[in-house]
Amino acid sequence: GTPRTCFSTILELQRRAVDFVQLFSSYPGIWVPGLILLVVLLCATLGSLLAWSNAAIDILRTSAVVLSKEVANDISHQFDIDLAPLYTLRNYVKQLPEFNNLARTVGNEGEPGAAPVAQGIVGYRNFTGMIGEGVTNLFNQIAAELRSSDGSGRSSNVVMTLQLLPKGVVTLVYPLKETKTLANGNVVAQDNTGAIGLD
């Protein structure tokens, strides 16, 4: 308690600290090996932490590359499935003469015998009486079948409309009008009649 006792204790602690410092400065052999050991342990610990962090980064990088490749493959495969109707329609158009003849029927704008420019509508051609009902029905039948199944037995939700564009002119479209409920419950109404003849 008394101030004198506290002061004596402080002086005693000060003397012991001075003695401790003098001891270590007089005999460097006592503290140098300990300091070296401490430095070695710190360096080893830091080296281990760096090695571990580099290994962890390499593992994360490898995992990210593997994941990105798997996702890219899945997306590519999904596109192949969902776009199969387009590839198949292209093959039909190339093989069936009914569709091959459409290019001659449509023709290039201004050529003799080609579908004329629609009266009063810029950028449209008039096909009235030029495309037979049989060709239209054949296209609708093929397009309906292709669109209803993507080749895997399930309905295609990606392809909403199939169009045939000989000479770059929208000639046949399936469906012309449709209301469709998507898998997510959204209802999509489409009217494609305005696309016919677009050049």
Short mmCIF file of C-alpha atoms in Angstrom, two decimals:
data_model
loop_
_atom_site.label_atom_id
_atom_site.label_comp_id
_atom_site.label_asym_id
_atom_site.label_seq_id
_atom_site.Cartn_x
_atom_site.Cartn_y
_atom_site.Cartn_z
CA GLY A 1 0.00 0.00 0.00
CA THR A 2 1.93 3.12 0.89
CA PRO A 3 3.49 5.33 -1.76
CA ARG A 4 6.94 4.48 -0.40
CA THR A 5 6.33 0.72 -0.88
CA CYS A 6 5.09 1.25 -4.46
CA PHE A 7 8.10 3.41 -5.26
CA SER A 8 10.46 0.72 -3.86
CA THR A 9 8.78 -1.94 -5.98
CA ILE A 10 9.16 0.17 -9.12
CA LEU A 11 12.86 0.76 -8.38
CA GLU A 12 13.38 -2.96 -7.81
CA LEU A 13 11.73 -3.84 -11.13
CA GLN A 14 13.86 -1.24 -12.88
CA ARG A 15 17.07 -2.69 -11.39
CA ARG A 16 16.12 -6.21 -12.42
CA ALA A 17 15.38 -5.06 -15.99
CA VAL A 18 18.78 -3.34 -16.18
CA ASP A 19 20.47 -6.49 -14.84
CA PHE A 20 18.61 -8.60 -17.43
CA VAL A 21 19.72 -6.34 -20.29
CA GLN A 22 23.33 -6.31 -19.01
CA LEU A 23 23.34 -10.11 -18.75
CA PHE A 24 22.21 -10.53 -22.37
CA SER A 25 24.59 -7.88 -23.67
CA SER A 26 27.50 -9.45 -21.75
CA TYR A 27 26.74 -12.97 -23.04
CA PRO A 28 25.46 -12.72 -26.63
CA GLY A 29 25.77 -16.50 -26.94
CA ILE A 30 22.67 -16.84 -24.78
CA TRP A 31 20.19 -14.97 -27.00
CA VAL A 32 21.73 -15.19 -30.51
CA PRO A 33 20.82 -18.89 -31.10
CA GLY A 34 17.28 -18.23 -29.83
CA LEU A 35 16.92 -15.25 -32.15
CA ILE A 36 18.26 -17.28 -35.10
CA LEU A 37 15.85 -20.10 -34.27
CA LEU A 38 12.97 -17.61 -34.10
CA VAL A 39 13.91 -16.15 -37.51
CA VAL A 40 14.20 -19.65 -39.02
CA LEU A 41 10.80 -20.65 -37.61
CA LEU A 42 9.20 -17.44 -38.90
CA CYS A 43 10.69 -17.98 -42.38
CA ALA A 44 9.57 -21.63 -42.42
CA THR A 45 6.06 -20.62 -41.36
CA LEU A 46 5.86 -17.90 -44.01
CA GLY A 47 7.19 -20.31 -46.66
CA SER A 48 4.60 -22.92 -45.70
CA LEU A 49 1.81 -20.33 -45.83
CA LEU A 50 2.93 -19.14 -49.26
CA ALA A 51 3.20 -22.71 -50.58
CA TRP A 52 -0.25 -23.54 -49.19
CA SER A 53 -1.81 -20.39 -50.67
CA ASN A 54 -0.21 -21.09 -54.08
CA ALA A 55 -1.48 -24.68 -53.96
CA ALA A 56 -4.96 -23.44 -53.02
CA ILE A 57 -4.91 -20.91 -55.89
CA ASP A 58 -3.80 -23.65 -58.32
CA ILE A 59 -6.63 -25.92 -57.14
CA LEU A 60 -9.18 -23.10 -57.54
CA ARG A 61 -7.81 -22.19 -60.97
CA THR A 62 -7.95 -25.82 -62.13
CA SER A 63 -11.49 -26.21 -60.78
CA ALA A 64 -12.59 -23.03 -62.54
CA VAL A 65 -11.12 -24.21 -65.87
CA VAL A 66 -12.77 -27.63 -65.56
CA LEU A 67 -16.11 -26.06 -64.64
CA SER A 68 -15.98 -23.56 -67.50
CA LYS A 69 -15.21 -26.36 -69.99
CA GLU A 70 -18.12 -28.45 -68.68
CA VAL A 71 -20.50 -25.49 -68.91
CA ALA A 72 -19.31 -24.66 -72.44
CA ASN A 73 -19.82 -28.29 -73.51
CA ASP A 74 -23.31 -28.35 -71.96
CA ILE A 75 -24.28 -25.10 -73.70
CA SER A 76 -22.90 -26.34 -77.03
CA HIS A 77 -24.79 -29.63 -76.67
CA GLN A 78 -28.01 -27.77 -75.77
CA PHE A 79 -27.65 -25.54 -78.83
CA ASP A 80 -27.14 -28.61 -81.03
CA ILE A 81 -30.35 -30.14 -79.65
CA ASP A 82 -32.46 -26.99 -79.75
CA LEU A 83 -31.32 -25.89 -83.19
CA ALA A 84 -31.70 -29.34 -84.77
CA PRO A 85 -35.00 -28.31 -86.44
CA LEU A 86 -33.19 -25.57 -88.37
CA TYR A 87 -30.50 -27.94 -89.63
CA THR A 88 -33.10 -30.51 -90.60
CA LEU A 89 -35.25 -27.93 -92.43
CA ARG A 90 -32.17 -26.80 -94.34
CA ASN A 91 -31.64 -30.39 -95.53
CA TYR A 92 -35.29 -30.70 -96.61
CA VAL A 93 -35.03 -27.47 -98.59
CA LYS A 94 -31.90 -28.68 -100.35
CA GLN A 95 -33.32 -32.12 -101.19
CA LEU A 96 -36.97 -31.49 -102.14
CA PRO A 97 -37.53 -29.94 -105.59
CA GLU A 98 -40.68 -28.15 -104.39
CA PHE A 99 -38.50 -25.92 -102.23
CA ASN A 100 -35.63 -25.64 -104.70
CA ASN A 101 -38.02 -24.15 -107.27
CA LEU A 102 -39.01 -21.37 -104.85
CA ALA A 103 -35.76 -19.52 -105.53
CA ARG A 104 -36.71 -19.29 -109.23
CA THR A 105 -40.28 -18.32 -108.34
CA VAL A 106 -39.18 -15.50 -106.05
CA GLY A 107 -36.31 -14.42 -108.29
CA ASN A 108 -34.25 -11.25 -107.94
CA GLU A 109 -36.19 -8.02 -107.71
CA GLY A 110 -36.83 -6.53 -111.15
CA GLU A 111 -36.03 -9.72 -113.11
CA PRO A 112 -38.65 -10.90 -115.62
CA GLY A 113 -40.96 -13.47 -114.00
CA ALA A 114 -39.77 -12.68 -110.45
CA ALA A 115 -42.22 -11.83 -107.67
CA PRO A 116 -43.00 -8.15 -108.07
CA VAL A 117 -42.53 -5.47 -105.43
CA ALA A 118 -45.71 -5.14 -103.34
CA GLN A 119 -47.79 -2.12 -104.27
CA GLY A 120 -47.30 0.73 -101.79
CA ILE A 121 -45.19 -1.33 -99.33
CA VAL A 122 -41.47 -0.59 -99.43
CA GLY A 123 -39.24 -3.64 -98.91
CA TYR A 124 -41.95 -6.26 -99.61
CA ARG A 125 -42.63 -8.60 -102.53
CA ASN A 126 -46.02 -9.89 -103.70
CA PHE A 127 -46.39 -13.69 -104.11
CA THR A 128 -50.10 -13.78 -104.83
CA GLY A 129 -50.84 -16.83 -107.01
CA MET A 130 -47.15 -17.74 -107.37
CA ILE A 131 -46.74 -20.34 -104.61
CA GLY A 132 -48.97 -23.39 -104.82
CA GLU A 133 -51.04 -24.60 -101.91
CA GLY A 134 -49.25 -27.96 -102.06
CA VAL A 135 -45.86 -26.33 -101.37
CA THR A 136 -47.30 -24.30 -98.47
CA ASN A 137 -48.98 -27.39 -96.97
CA LEU A 138 -45.78 -29.45 -97.33
CA PHE A 139 -43.74 -26.73 -95.62
CA ASN A 140 -46.28 -26.41 -92.78
CA GLN A 141 -46.34 -30.18 -92.28
CA ILE A 142 -42.55 -30.47 -92.13
CA ALA A 143 -42.13 -27.35 -89.98
CA ALA A 144 -44.81 -28.47 -87.51
CA GLU A 145 -43.11 -31.84 -87.10
CA LEU A 146 -39.65 -30.31 -86.72
CA ARG A 147 -40.81 -27.73 -84.22
CA SER A 148 -42.83 -30.11 -82.09
CA SER A 149 -39.79 -32.28 -81.40
CA ASP A 150 -36.09 -31.45 -81.32
CA GLY A 151 -34.95 -34.98 -82.16
CA SER A 152 -34.61 -36.06 -78.53
CA GLY A 153 -38.34 -36.72 -78.15
CA ARG A 154 -39.07 -33.55 -76.20
CA SER A 155 -40.73 -30.38 -77.35
CA SER A 156 -38.42 -27.62 -78.56
CA ASN A 157 -38.86 -24.45 -76.51
CA VAL A 158 -36.16 -22.52 -78.34
CA VAL A 159 -37.41 -22.43 -81.94
CA MET A 160 -40.57 -20.32 -82.01
CA THR A 161 -40.85 -19.84 -85.79
CA LEU A 162 -39.47 -21.55 -88.89
CA GLN A 163 -39.11 -19.42 -92.04
CA LEU A 164 -38.05 -20.13 -95.59
CA LEU A 165 -36.25 -17.25 -97.31
CA PRO A 166 -35.29 -18.04 -100.91
CA LYS A 167 -33.31 -15.12 -102.36
CA GLY A 168 -33.51 -13.54 -98.88
CA VAL A 169 -37.27 -12.97 -99.12
CA VAL A 170 -39.59 -14.32 -96.40
CA THR A 171 -41.73 -16.72 -98.42
CA LEU A 172 -43.08 -19.36 -96.04
CA VAL A 173 -43.52 -19.05 -92.28
CA TYR A 174 -44.70 -21.57 -89.69
CA PRO A 175 -46.74 -20.88 -87.67
CA LEU A 176 -48.43 -17.82 -89.09
CA LYS A 177 -50.41 -17.29 -85.88
CA GLU A 178 -50.02 -19.06 -82.55
CA THR A 179 -50.48 -18.72 -78.82
CA LYS A 180 -48.05 -20.87 -76.87
CA THR A 181 -47.59 -21.47 -73.14
CA LEU A 182 -43.91 -21.85 -72.24
CA ALA A 183 -42.51 -24.18 -69.57
CA ASN A 184 -42.21 -21.25 -67.15
CA GLY A 185 -45.92 -20.48 -67.53
CA ASN A 186 -45.52 -17.38 -69.70
CA VAL A 187 -47.94 -17.12 -72.63
CA VAL A 188 -46.49 -15.96 -75.94
CA ALA A 189 -48.80 -14.86 -78.75
CA GLN A 190 -47.27 -14.39 -82.17
CA ASP A 191 -48.63 -13.24 -85.51
CA ASN A 192 -46.15 -13.69 -88.35
CA THR A 193 -48.43 -12.80 -91.26
CA GLY A 194 -46.73 -9.42 -91.56
CA ALA A 195 -43.39 -11.09 -92.29
CA ILE A 196 -44.55 -12.72 -95.54
CA GLY A 197 -42.93 -10.99 -98.51
CA LEU A 198 -40.33 -9.10 -96.48
CA ASP A 199 -37.32 -8.58 -98.76
#
